[in-house]
Amino acid sequence: DGVVIVGVYESDEYSELTTILDYHMSVFPAVCAEIRNAKQAEARGSYSLMKTVMHKMFCRSYVEPASASEITNKYLADLSARSDYDKRTVPHWVTHMCGAVDVQGDRHYWIVIGLGPDDRWCIVDWGYELLVPFKDGKPERPPTPADRRRVLNDVAVKFTAGWQQEGTLVRMAPLPGLCGIDVGYLTNEIVNWLRGVKGWRAVKGLGEDTIKHAGKHLELPPEAKAFVELRQPDGWSIPLVHVIGDNVLDYVHGCLLRDPYTAASGMLPRGQKANDAICMHLAGEVWKEATLSREGKTIPGYLAHPHPRWDLLDCARYALALSRLRIGLQSIATKRPKVKYGVVGSVGGRR
């Protein structure tokens, strides 16, 4: 499997390694399997196994891939320039899709992400829907529950309307867990809406108010445990997915920093500029023109400033966290309706 033994280090602490390499060839398959598992975990954005392997087997310190703080909106624009697909189109390698909605007071942001082999993913589409008309940049009136239901229904229709993949219309099938909505500060209102739709899940960031939604912990697939906690809150008829925000943020940014189209990489459609919403939200910053001082000279340039909104980043975190639950959430569904499409969760037409 391409595992290369790079050397032997003699010391009392690592005598086991010396024994493995020098005398007991029968254990080589186990060693290689452990290294292979660590590499696969690293490709998924989990680095603890590889850190242990490098330290104990090779006596080397492990340097994790570039940290999330290196993501900038300019970097994301450069990444977009390396892309080979357009917004609202699905790359040929995408086999599943997921989406999420972030609830705000006067608008709802949403994102759709394509999933492929080796945990790679790409952002397919995104946007926001205003709850009420705006005038001079402000809502004309406070939104009502009816406004919110109308917009949520519109988003749900948008998520199932389909996107183009190599000239073919592909749809997001209603796989439980692949569509999520932030219940936010409007928990009762959003949960009531969720009871009337299929294929959507209640999502919430794991924060100080988690105790309010305590309840029975539900089983998770192993690959999901670093990203979410799954609970059945008391009095709820649906489960609640608590997203471990910092872990998922590191994962999202780590994927975007990998070479495009490699294992566990993330991608943007081409044509996105540094000051476009998707780049500023994902990076959490915006570069503005400024006057800089270099070697005693004043020159024009740019400085990074925190961006006031990162709702699309939250959407991406929710969607990718939910993508880990494709198996887990199916196992707890009590009554799942029959669907008219192909394999549940896959893109494609009718069988």
Coordinates of C-alpha atoms in Angstrom, one line a residue:
D1 CA 0.0 0.0 0.0
G2 CA 2.9 2.3 -0.5
V3 CA 4.1 2.4 3.1
V4 CA 7.8 3.1 3.2
I5 CA 10.0 2.4 6.2
V6 CA 12.4 5.4 6.4
G7 CA 14.8 4.3 9.2
V8 CA 15.5 2.7 12.5
Y9 CA 16.0 4.7 15.7
E10 CA 17.9 3.0 18.5
S11 CA 16.9 4.0 22.0
D12 CA 15.5 2.4 25.2
E13 CA 12.2 4.2 24.7
Y14 CA 11.7 2.9 21.2
S15 CA 13.2 -0.6 21.7
E16 CA 9.9 -2.1 20.5
L17 CA 10.3 -0.4 17.1
T18 CA 13.9 -1.7 16.8
T19 CA 12.6 -5.2 17.6
I20 CA 9.9 -4.9 15.0
L21 CA 12.2 -3.8 12.2
D22 CA 15.2 -5.9 13.1
Y23 CA 13.8 -9.3 14.2
H24 CA 10.1 -9.9 13.9
M25 CA 9.0 -9.5 10.3
S26 CA 5.7 -11.3 11.1
V27 CA 4.4 -8.1 12.7
F28 CA 5.0 -5.9 9.6
P29 CA 1.4 -6.3 8.3
A30 CA 0.1 -5.0 11.6
V31 CA 2.5 -2.1 11.6
C32 CA 1.6 -1.2 8.0
A33 CA -2.1 -1.5 8.9
E34 CA -1.7 0.9 11.7
I35 CA 0.1 3.4 9.5
R36 CA -2.5 3.0 6.8
N37 CA -5.3 3.6 9.3
A38 CA -3.6 6.8 10.5
K39 CA -3.2 8.1 7.0
Q40 CA -6.8 7.4 6.2
A41 CA -7.8 9.3 9.4
E42 CA -5.5 12.1 8.4
A43 CA -7.2 12.4 5.0
R44 CA -10.6 12.8 6.9
G45 CA -9.2 15.6 8.9
S46 CA -8.4 13.7 12.1
Y47 CA -4.7 13.9 13.1
S48 CA -4.4 12.2 16.5
L49 CA -3.6 8.8 15.1
M50 CA -0.9 10.1 12.8
K51 CA 0.6 12.1 15.6
T52 CA 0.9 9.0 17.7
V53 CA 2.4 7.0 14.8
M54 CA 5.0 9.6 13.9
H55 CA 6.0 10.0 17.5
K56 CA 6.2 6.4 18.6
M57 CA 7.1 4.6 15.4
F58 CA 9.4 7.1 13.6
C59 CA 10.6 9.3 16.5
R60 CA 9.5 12.4 14.7
S61 CA 7.3 15.3 15.7
Y62 CA 4.1 15.6 13.6
V63 CA 3.1 18.8 11.9
E64 CA -0.6 19.1 11.3
P65 CA -1.8 20.4 7.9
A66 CA -2.1 24.2 7.6
S67 CA -4.2 25.7 10.4
A68 CA -7.6 27.2 9.9
S69 CA -6.3 30.7 10.6
E70 CA -4.5 30.7 7.2
I71 CA -7.8 30.8 5.4
T72 CA -8.4 34.2 3.9
N73 CA -10.9 35.5 1.4
K74 CA -8.1 36.1 -1.1
Y75 CA -6.9 32.5 -0.7
L76 CA -10.5 31.3 -1.4
A77 CA -10.7 33.5 -4.5
D78 CA -7.5 31.9 -5.7
L79 CA -8.9 28.4 -4.9
S80 CA -12.0 29.3 -7.0
A81 CA -9.8 30.2 -9.9
R82 CA -8.5 26.6 -9.9
S83 CA -12.0 25.1 -10.0
D84 CA -13.4 23.4 -13.1
Y85 CA -17.2 23.8 -12.4
D86 CA -19.6 26.6 -12.1
K87 CA -22.0 27.7 -9.4
R88 CA -25.3 25.7 -9.5
T89 CA -23.7 22.8 -11.4
V90 CA -22.7 19.5 -9.8
P91 CA -19.2 18.1 -10.6
H92 CA -19.2 14.7 -12.3
W93 CA -17.6 13.0 -9.2
V94 CA -20.4 14.0 -6.8
T95 CA -22.5 11.0 -5.6
H96 CA -24.4 12.6 -2.7
M97 CA -25.6 16.0 -1.7
C98 CA -26.3 17.7 1.6
G99 CA -27.6 21.1 2.6
A100 CA -28.3 23.3 5.6
V101 CA -30.1 26.5 6.6
D102 CA -29.0 29.1 9.1
V103 CA -31.9 31.0 10.7
Q104 CA -31.5 34.8 11.2
G105 CA -34.0 37.4 12.3
D106 CA -34.7 38.9 8.9
R107 CA -33.4 36.3 6.5
H108 CA -32.4 32.7 6.1
Y109 CA -29.0 31.7 4.6
W110 CA -28.6 28.3 2.9
I111 CA -26.0 26.2 1.3
V112 CA -25.8 23.0 -0.8
I113 CA -22.7 20.8 -0.8
G114 CA -21.8 17.9 -3.1
L115 CA -20.1 14.9 -1.6
G116 CA -17.8 12.5 -3.4
P117 CA -15.3 9.7 -2.8
D118 CA -12.5 9.9 -0.3
D119 CA -14.5 12.5 1.8
R120 CA -13.9 15.2 -0.8
W121 CA -16.7 17.8 -1.2
C122 CA -17.6 20.9 -3.1
I123 CA -19.9 23.8 -2.6
V124 CA -22.6 23.7 -5.3
D125 CA -25.0 26.5 -4.5
W126 CA -25.8 29.1 -1.8
G127 CA -27.8 32.2 -1.1
Y128 CA -30.3 33.8 1.3
E129 CA -34.0 34.5 1.4
L130 CA -35.4 37.7 2.9
L131 CA -38.4 37.1 5.2
V132 CA -40.1 40.5 4.4
P133 CA -39.5 43.3 1.9
F134 CA -36.6 45.7 2.6
K135 CA -36.5 49.5 2.2
D136 CA -33.3 51.5 2.5
G137 CA -31.5 48.4 3.8
K138 CA -34.0 47.7 6.6
P139 CA -37.0 45.4 6.8
E140 CA -40.3 47.2 6.3
R141 CA -41.9 45.3 9.2
P142 CA -41.1 42.5 11.7
P143 CA -41.4 39.0 10.2
T144 CA -44.2 36.8 11.3
P145 CA -44.3 33.0 11.8
A146 CA -46.2 32.8 8.5
D147 CA -43.3 34.7 6.7
R148 CA -40.8 32.2 8.1
R149 CA -42.9 29.1 7.1
R150 CA -43.3 30.5 3.6
V151 CA -39.5 31.1 3.2
L152 CA -38.6 27.7 4.7
N153 CA -41.0 26.0 2.3
D154 CA -39.4 27.9 -0.6
V155 CA -36.0 26.7 0.5
A156 CA -37.2 23.1 0.9
V157 CA -38.5 23.2 -2.7
K158 CA -35.2 24.7 -3.9
F159 CA -33.3 21.9 -2.2
T160 CA -35.3 19.3 -4.1
A161 CA -35.6 21.1 -7.4
G162 CA -32.3 19.8 -8.8
W163 CA -29.0 21.0 -10.3
Q164 CA -27.3 20.2 -13.5
Q165 CA -24.6 17.4 -13.6
E166 CA -23.1 17.0 -17.1
G167 CA -26.4 17.9 -18.7
T168 CA -28.6 15.8 -16.5
L169 CA -30.9 17.1 -13.8
V170 CA -29.9 15.6 -10.4
R171 CA -31.9 15.9 -7.2
M172 CA -31.2 15.7 -3.5
A173 CA -33.1 12.7 -2.4
P174 CA -34.7 12.9 1.1
L175 CA -32.1 11.0 3.0
P176 CA -32.5 11.6 6.8
G177 CA -29.7 13.8 8.0
L178 CA -28.6 15.3 4.7
C179 CA -30.7 18.4 5.2
G180 CA -30.5 20.4 8.4
I181 CA -31.8 23.7 9.8
D182 CA -30.5 25.7 12.7
V183 CA -33.3 25.8 15.3
G184 CA -31.5 28.8 16.9
Y185 CA -33.5 31.0 19.1
L186 CA -36.8 30.1 17.5
T187 CA -36.7 26.5 18.6
N188 CA -40.4 25.8 19.0
E189 CA -41.3 27.5 15.7
I190 CA -38.6 25.7 13.7
V191 CA -39.3 22.3 15.3
N192 CA -43.0 22.6 14.5
W193 CA -42.1 23.2 10.8
L194 CA -39.7 20.2 10.8
R195 CA -42.6 17.9 12.0
G196 CA -44.3 18.6 8.7
V197 CA -41.4 18.0 6.3
K198 CA -39.5 14.9 5.3
G199 CA -35.7 14.5 5.2
W200 CA -34.8 17.5 7.4
R201 CA -33.1 17.5 10.8
A202 CA -33.0 20.0 13.7
V203 CA -29.4 21.3 14.2
K204 CA -27.9 23.5 16.9
G205 CA -24.4 24.6 17.8
L206 CA -23.1 22.9 21.0
G207 CA -23.0 25.8 23.4
E208 CA -23.9 26.9 26.9
D209 CA -27.6 26.2 26.4
T210 CA -27.1 22.6 25.6
I211 CA -28.4 21.6 29.0
K212 CA -31.8 23.0 27.9
H213 CA -32.0 20.2 25.3
A214 CA -30.6 17.5 27.4
G215 CA -32.2 14.1 27.1
K216 CA -31.4 10.7 25.8
H217 CA -28.1 10.4 23.9
L218 CA -28.5 8.4 20.7
E219 CA -26.0 6.1 19.0
L220 CA -23.6 7.6 16.5
P221 CA -21.4 6.1 13.8
P222 CA -17.7 6.3 14.8
E223 CA -16.9 8.8 12.1
A224 CA -19.4 11.2 13.4
K225 CA -18.4 11.4 17.1
A226 CA -15.9 14.2 16.6
F227 CA -18.4 16.4 14.8
V228 CA -21.8 16.0 16.5
E229 CA -23.7 14.8 19.6
L230 CA -27.1 13.3 18.9
R231 CA -29.9 13.6 21.4
Q232 CA -33.6 13.0 21.8
P233 CA -34.7 16.0 23.9
D234 CA -37.5 15.4 26.4
G235 CA -40.8 16.1 24.9
W236 CA -39.5 16.2 21.3
S237 CA -40.7 13.8 18.6
I238 CA -37.6 14.4 16.5
P239 CA -33.9 14.1 17.4
L240 CA -31.6 17.1 17.8
V241 CA -28.1 17.2 16.3
H242 CA -25.7 19.3 18.3
V243 CA -22.8 20.3 16.1
I244 CA -19.3 20.6 17.8
G245 CA -18.6 23.9 16.0
D246 CA -14.8 24.3 16.6
N247 CA -14.0 20.7 15.4
V248 CA -16.1 21.1 12.3
L249 CA -14.6 24.6 11.6
D250 CA -11.1 23.1 11.7
Y251 CA -12.3 20.4 9.4
V252 CA -14.0 22.8 6.9
H253 CA -11.0 25.1 6.7
G254 CA -8.5 22.1 6.7
C255 CA -10.3 20.7 3.7
L256 CA -10.3 24.0 1.8
L257 CA -6.5 24.2 2.4
R258 CA -5.8 20.9 0.7
D259 CA -5.0 20.5 -2.9
P260 CA -8.2 20.5 -5.0
Y261 CA -9.8 17.2 -5.8
T262 CA -7.6 15.2 -3.5
A263 CA -8.9 13.1 -0.5
A264 CA -10.8 15.2 2.1
S265 CA -10.4 18.4 0.0
G266 CA -13.0 21.1 -0.3
M267 CA -13.7 23.2 -3.4
L268 CA -15.5 26.3 -4.6
P269 CA -17.1 26.9 -8.0
R270 CA -15.0 29.1 -10.3
G271 CA -15.6 32.8 -10.7
Q272 CA -15.7 33.7 -7.0
K273 CA -14.0 37.0 -6.1
A274 CA -12.3 37.8 -2.8
N275 CA -15.1 40.2 -1.8
D276 CA -18.0 37.9 -2.8
A277 CA -20.1 36.8 0.1
I278 CA -19.1 33.1 0.0
C279 CA -15.4 33.9 0.3
M280 CA -15.9 36.5 3.1
H281 CA -18.3 34.3 5.1
L282 CA -16.1 31.2 4.9
A283 CA -13.0 33.2 5.9
G284 CA -14.7 35.4 8.4
E285 CA -12.9 38.4 7.0
V286 CA -12.7 41.0 4.3
W287 CA -9.7 42.8 2.8
K288 CA -10.1 46.6 2.5
E289 CA -8.0 49.2 0.8
A290 CA -5.5 50.8 3.2
T291 CA -2.3 52.9 3.3
L292 CA 0.6 50.8 4.4
S293 CA 4.1 51.8 5.5
R294 CA 7.0 49.9 4.1
E295 CA 10.7 50.8 4.7
G296 CA 9.8 54.3 5.5
K297 CA 7.6 54.7 2.4
T298 CA 3.8 55.0 2.2
I299 CA 2.2 52.7 -0.3
P300 CA -1.4 51.7 -1.1
G301 CA -2.4 48.2 -0.1
Y302 CA -5.0 46.1 1.8
L303 CA -5.6 45.0 5.4
A304 CA -7.8 42.2 6.7
H305 CA -10.8 43.2 8.8
P306 CA -13.2 40.8 10.6
H307 CA -16.4 40.3 8.5
P308 CA -19.6 40.9 10.4
R309 CA -21.3 37.8 8.9
W310 CA -20.3 34.2 8.6
D311 CA -23.7 32.6 8.2
L312 CA -22.7 30.7 5.1
L313 CA -19.8 29.2 7.1
D314 CA -22.3 28.1 9.7
C315 CA -24.4 26.5 6.9
A316 CA -21.3 24.6 5.7
R317 CA -20.5 23.4 9.2
Y318 CA -24.0 22.1 9.7
A319 CA -24.2 20.4 6.3
L320 CA -20.9 18.7 6.6
A321 CA -21.5 17.6 10.1
L322 CA -24.8 16.1 9.0
S323 CA -23.1 14.3 6.2
R324 CA -21.4 12.1 8.8
L325 CA -24.8 10.9 9.9
R326 CA -26.1 9.2 6.8
I327 CA -26.0 5.8 8.5
G328 CA -26.6 6.9 12.1
L329 CA -29.8 8.9 11.5
Q330 CA -31.4 6.2 9.3
S331 CA -31.0 3.7 12.1
I332 CA -33.1 5.7 14.6
A333 CA -35.9 6.6 12.1
T334 CA -39.1 4.9 13.3
K335 CA -41.2 5.3 10.2
R336 CA -39.5 6.2 7.0
P337 CA -41.7 6.7 4.0
K338 CA -41.1 5.0 0.7
V339 CA -39.5 7.2 -2.0
K340 CA -39.9 7.1 -5.7
Y341 CA -36.3 7.8 -6.5
G342 CA -33.2 5.6 -6.6
V343 CA -30.9 4.8 -3.7
V344 CA -31.8 7.0 -0.8
G345 CA -29.4 9.9 -0.6
S346 CA -27.9 9.5 -4.0
V347 CA -28.2 11.9 -6.9
G348 CA -30.1 10.7 -9.9
G349 CA -33.5 10.1 -11.4
R350 CA -36.1 7.5 -11.0
R351 CA -35.2 3.8 -11.1

